[in-house]
Amino acid sequence: SAEVKLAVFGKAGVGKSALVVRFLTKRFIWEYDPTLESTYRHQANIDEEVVNMEILDTAGQEDMLQREGHMRWGDGFIIVYDITDRVSFEEVAPLKGLLEEVKKPKHVTLVLVGNKADLEHARQVSTEEGERLAAELACAFYECSACTGEGAVSEAFHELCREVRRR
Ligand code: GTP
Ligand code: MG
C-alpha cells in the first residue's frame, strides 16, 4: 500500500475544513470554526491500489513559519479558493510560488479547487478564469461545493493521490 501526505491550503474561510469533512464523511458542517490545523487519516482504494492518506487541513491564518513547515511536510497539495471571493482567487498563484520555493528543486504536485459552487448568484470568479489559472499552474481543476457535494470533491483528492504516485 502507498502512503500519501496531502495538505490543503487557501485563504481563511474558503471552505478547506468543509471540503475535507465532506470528503471524509459525505456531510457538511454549517458552523464556522476558524480552525487550528488538524490532520486526518483516510484509506481509499484508488485504481486498485490501497492508498493511506494523511490529510492536513491548514488554518488560513497560519503564520509564515508554520506554512513553510506544512509545505515541506506534504507530498501533494490542494489549493482552494472561493468562487464568491476574488481575493481568495488572487492568493492562489502566490501560494503556488511559495510551494515552488519551498520544494525546490522538486516538482510541486497540485490540484486547484474552486469551492462554494452552490453560491452561483454571488460568483466573482468565472469557471473560465479558474480553468485558465489551472492551465498556467499546470494542474487539474475542479469547481465544487462542500455544501451540496456537487462537483467532484472526492475526485480532486483521488486525482491528487494519483499524481503524487506518478512522481
Ligand atoms: P479557515 O480554517 O479559517 O482557514 O477556514 P476554512 O477554509 O477551513 O473554511 P471553513 O471550512 O471553515 O468554511 C468557512 C465558511 O464557509 C463556513 O461558514 C462554511 O459553512 C462555509 N462553506 C464552506 N464550504 C461551503 C460551500 O461549498 N458552500 C457554501 N455555501 N458555504 C460553504
Ligand atoms: Mg478550516
Short mmCIF file of C-alpha atoms and ligand atoms in Angstrom, two decimals:
data_model
loop_
_atom_site.label_atom_id
_atom_site.label_comp_id
_atom_site.label_asym_id
_atom_site.label_seq_id
_atom_site.Cartn_x
_atom_site.Cartn_y
_atom_site.Cartn_z
CA SER A 1 0.00 0.00 0.00
CA ALA A 2 1.01 3.60 -0.54
CA GLU A 3 1.37 6.45 1.94
CA VAL A 4 0.48 9.93 0.70
CA LYS A 5 0.67 13.17 2.65
CA LEU A 6 -1.74 15.82 1.41
CA ALA A 7 -2.05 19.40 2.65
CA VAL A 8 -4.92 21.78 1.93
CA PHE A 9 -4.13 25.47 1.55
CA GLY A 10 -6.11 28.63 0.81
CA LYS A 11 -7.31 31.88 2.33
CA ALA A 12 -9.27 31.77 5.60
CA GLY A 13 -12.93 30.94 5.05
CA VAL A 14 -12.73 29.42 1.55
CA GLY A 15 -14.02 26.10 2.90
CA LYS A 16 -10.89 23.97 3.37
CA SER A 17 -12.24 22.28 6.50
CA ALA A 18 -15.70 21.86 4.96
CA LEU A 19 -14.13 20.18 1.89
CA VAL A 20 -12.04 17.81 3.98
CA VAL A 21 -15.06 16.92 6.12
CA ARG A 22 -17.20 16.43 3.00
CA PHE A 23 -14.57 14.13 1.51
CA LEU A 24 -14.20 12.11 4.71
CA THR A 25 -17.83 11.92 5.88
CA LYS A 26 -20.00 12.94 2.88
CA ARG A 27 -21.52 15.54 5.17
CA PHE A 28 -21.46 19.29 5.53
CA ILE A 29 -20.81 21.16 8.76
CA TRP A 30 -22.53 24.55 8.95
CA GLU A 31 -20.83 26.14 11.94
CA TYR A 32 -17.87 28.29 11.07
CA ASP A 33 -14.86 27.35 13.13
CA PRO A 34 -11.72 29.29 12.24
CA THR A 35 -9.68 26.19 12.66
CA LEU A 36 -6.47 25.42 14.16
CA GLU A 37 -4.79 22.92 11.89
CA SER A 38 -5.96 19.30 12.06
CA THR A 39 -4.80 16.09 10.45
CA TYR A 40 -6.88 13.13 9.41
CA ARG A 41 -6.11 9.63 8.21
CA HIS A 42 -8.10 8.11 5.40
CA GLN A 43 -7.79 4.90 3.43
CA ALA A 44 -9.09 4.61 -0.12
CA ASN A 45 -8.86 2.19 -2.99
CA ILE A 46 -7.63 4.16 -5.99
CA ASP A 47 -7.12 2.33 -9.29
CA GLU A 48 -6.92 -0.97 -7.40
CA GLU A 49 -4.25 0.24 -5.04
CA VAL A 50 -4.77 0.81 -1.31
CA VAL A 51 -3.73 4.37 -0.51
CA ASN A 52 -3.28 5.59 3.05
CA MET A 53 -3.74 9.33 3.09
CA GLU A 54 -2.70 11.69 5.78
CA ILE A 55 -4.60 14.92 5.22
CA LEU A 56 -3.52 18.17 6.81
CA ASP A 57 -6.22 20.82 6.95
CA THR A 58 -4.24 24.02 7.44
CA ALA A 59 -5.58 27.19 9.04
CA GLY A 60 -5.94 30.11 6.64
CA GLN A 61 -4.41 32.35 9.28
CA GLU A 62 -1.28 30.33 9.98
CA ASP A 63 2.00 32.24 10.11
CA MET A 64 4.78 32.00 7.53
CA LEU A 65 6.91 29.61 9.56
CA GLN A 66 4.03 27.17 10.08
CA ARG A 67 3.09 27.44 6.43
CA GLU A 68 6.58 26.60 5.20
CA GLY A 69 6.74 23.66 7.60
CA HIS A 70 3.45 22.31 6.20
CA MET A 71 4.69 22.77 2.66
CA ARG A 72 7.85 20.86 3.44
CA TRP A 73 5.79 18.08 5.04
CA GLY A 74 3.37 17.48 2.14
CA ASP A 75 3.77 15.32 -0.97
CA GLY A 76 0.77 16.85 -2.70
CA PHE A 77 -1.31 19.98 -2.30
CA ILE A 78 -4.83 21.22 -2.79
CA ILE A 79 -5.13 24.96 -3.15
CA VAL A 80 -8.70 26.11 -2.56
CA TYR A 81 -10.32 29.41 -3.45
CA ASP A 82 -13.91 30.55 -3.01
CA ILE A 83 -15.70 31.39 -6.29
CA THR A 84 -17.54 34.20 -4.43
CA ASP A 85 -14.29 35.78 -3.16
CA ARG A 86 -11.95 37.21 -5.77
CA VAL A 87 -9.24 37.94 -3.21
CA SER A 88 -9.06 34.23 -2.39
CA PHE A 89 -8.51 33.56 -6.12
CA GLU A 90 -5.73 36.15 -6.28
CA GLU A 91 -3.95 34.39 -3.42
CA VAL A 92 -3.63 31.12 -5.37
CA ALA A 93 -0.66 31.98 -7.61
CA PRO A 94 1.45 33.37 -4.73
CA LEU A 95 0.79 30.16 -2.76
CA LYS A 96 1.99 28.10 -5.71
CA GLY A 97 5.06 30.33 -5.92
CA LEU A 98 5.83 29.74 -2.27
CA LEU A 99 5.34 25.98 -2.73
CA GLU A 100 7.86 26.03 -5.56
CA GLU A 101 10.39 27.90 -3.45
CA VAL A 102 9.99 25.52 -0.53
CA LYS A 103 10.03 22.34 -2.66
CA LYS A 104 12.85 23.39 -4.99
CA PRO A 105 14.19 21.54 -6.95
CA LYS A 106 11.31 19.06 -6.65
CA HIS A 107 8.19 19.32 -8.79
CA VAL A 108 5.11 20.66 -6.97
CA THR A 109 2.15 18.27 -7.25
CA LEU A 110 -1.03 20.26 -7.01
CA VAL A 111 -4.74 20.44 -7.74
CA LEU A 112 -6.81 23.62 -7.78
CA VAL A 113 -10.33 23.71 -6.32
CA GLY A 114 -12.88 26.49 -6.71
CA ASN A 115 -15.29 25.92 -3.81
CA LYS A 116 -18.81 27.21 -2.97
CA ALA A 117 -20.14 26.49 -6.47
CA ASP A 118 -23.63 26.39 -4.92
CA LEU A 119 -23.46 30.20 -4.48
CA GLU A 120 -23.83 30.96 -8.20
CA HIS A 121 -25.69 34.24 -7.50
CA ALA A 122 -22.64 35.60 -5.63
CA ARG A 123 -20.00 34.36 -8.06
CA GLN A 124 -16.98 36.67 -8.56
CA VAL A 125 -14.66 34.26 -10.40
CA SER A 126 -15.84 32.62 -13.62
CA THR A 127 -15.23 28.96 -14.40
CA GLU A 128 -13.10 30.04 -17.38
CA GLU A 129 -10.83 32.08 -15.12
CA GLY A 130 -10.36 29.04 -12.90
CA GLU A 131 -9.55 26.89 -15.92
CA ARG A 132 -7.09 29.46 -17.24
CA LEU A 133 -5.28 29.68 -13.92
CA ALA A 134 -5.09 25.88 -13.66
CA ALA A 135 -3.57 25.78 -17.17
CA GLU A 136 -0.97 28.36 -16.10
CA LEU A 137 -0.17 26.39 -12.96
CA ALA A 138 -0.21 23.13 -14.98
CA CYS A 139 -2.59 21.38 -12.61
CA ALA A 140 -6.02 19.74 -12.55
CA PHE A 141 -9.02 21.94 -11.73
CA TYR A 142 -12.32 21.23 -10.02
CA GLU A 143 -15.21 23.50 -9.21
CA CYS A 144 -17.31 22.07 -6.43
CA SER A 145 -19.35 22.69 -3.33
CA ALA A 146 -18.52 21.27 0.07
CA CYS A 147 -22.06 22.32 0.99
CA THR A 148 -24.09 20.35 -1.59
CA GLY A 149 -21.42 17.87 -2.63
CA GLU A 150 -21.83 18.94 -6.27
CA GLY A 151 -18.74 18.77 -8.41
CA ALA A 152 -16.10 16.19 -7.74
CA VAL A 153 -14.80 16.63 -4.21
CA SER A 154 -13.56 13.03 -3.87
CA GLU A 155 -12.19 13.08 -7.38
CA ALA A 156 -9.99 16.07 -6.52
CA PHE A 157 -8.41 14.17 -3.60
CA HIS A 158 -8.08 10.95 -5.60
CA GLU A 159 -6.54 12.67 -8.62
CA LEU A 160 -4.01 14.33 -6.34
CA CYS A 161 -3.07 10.91 -4.92
CA ARG A 162 -2.66 9.55 -8.44
CA GLU A 163 -0.37 12.41 -9.39
CA VAL A 164 1.72 12.02 -6.26
CA ARG A 165 2.05 8.28 -7.02
CA ARG A 166 3.14 9.02 -10.61
CA ARG A 167 6.06 11.17 -9.42
P1 GTP B 1 -10.05 28.56 7.97
O1 GTP B 1 -9.87 27.24 8.67
O2 GTP B 1 -10.37 29.67 8.89
O3 GTP B 1 -8.86 28.88 7.11
O4 GTP B 1 -11.33 28.42 7.00
P2 GTP B 1 -11.73 27.21 6.04
O5 GTP B 1 -11.10 27.42 4.71
O6 GTP B 1 -11.45 25.90 6.70
O7 GTP B 1 -13.29 27.40 5.85
P3 GTP B 1 -14.48 26.55 6.53
O8 GTP B 1 -14.49 25.17 6.02
O9 GTP B 1 -14.43 26.72 8.00
O10 GTP B 1 -15.75 27.30 5.89
C1 GTP B 1 -15.93 28.70 6.07
C2 GTP B 1 -17.39 29.04 5.94
O11 GTP B 1 -17.84 28.79 4.62
C3 GTP B 1 -18.29 28.21 6.86
O12 GTP B 1 -19.34 29.03 7.33
C4 GTP B 1 -18.84 27.14 5.95
O13 GTP B 1 -20.10 26.70 6.38
C5 GTP B 1 -18.92 27.88 4.62
N1 GTP B 1 -18.73 26.99 3.46
C6 GTP B 1 -17.72 26.13 3.25
N2 GTP B 1 -17.86 25.49 2.08
C7 GTP B 1 -19.00 25.96 1.52
C8 GTP B 1 -19.69 25.68 0.30
O14 GTP B 1 -19.29 24.88 -0.56
N3 GTP B 1 -20.84 26.39 0.08
C9 GTP B 1 -21.33 27.28 0.99
N4 GTP B 1 -22.46 27.89 0.68
N5 GTP B 1 -20.71 27.57 2.14
C10 GTP B 1 -19.55 26.91 2.40
MG MG B 2 -10.55 25.44 8.46
#
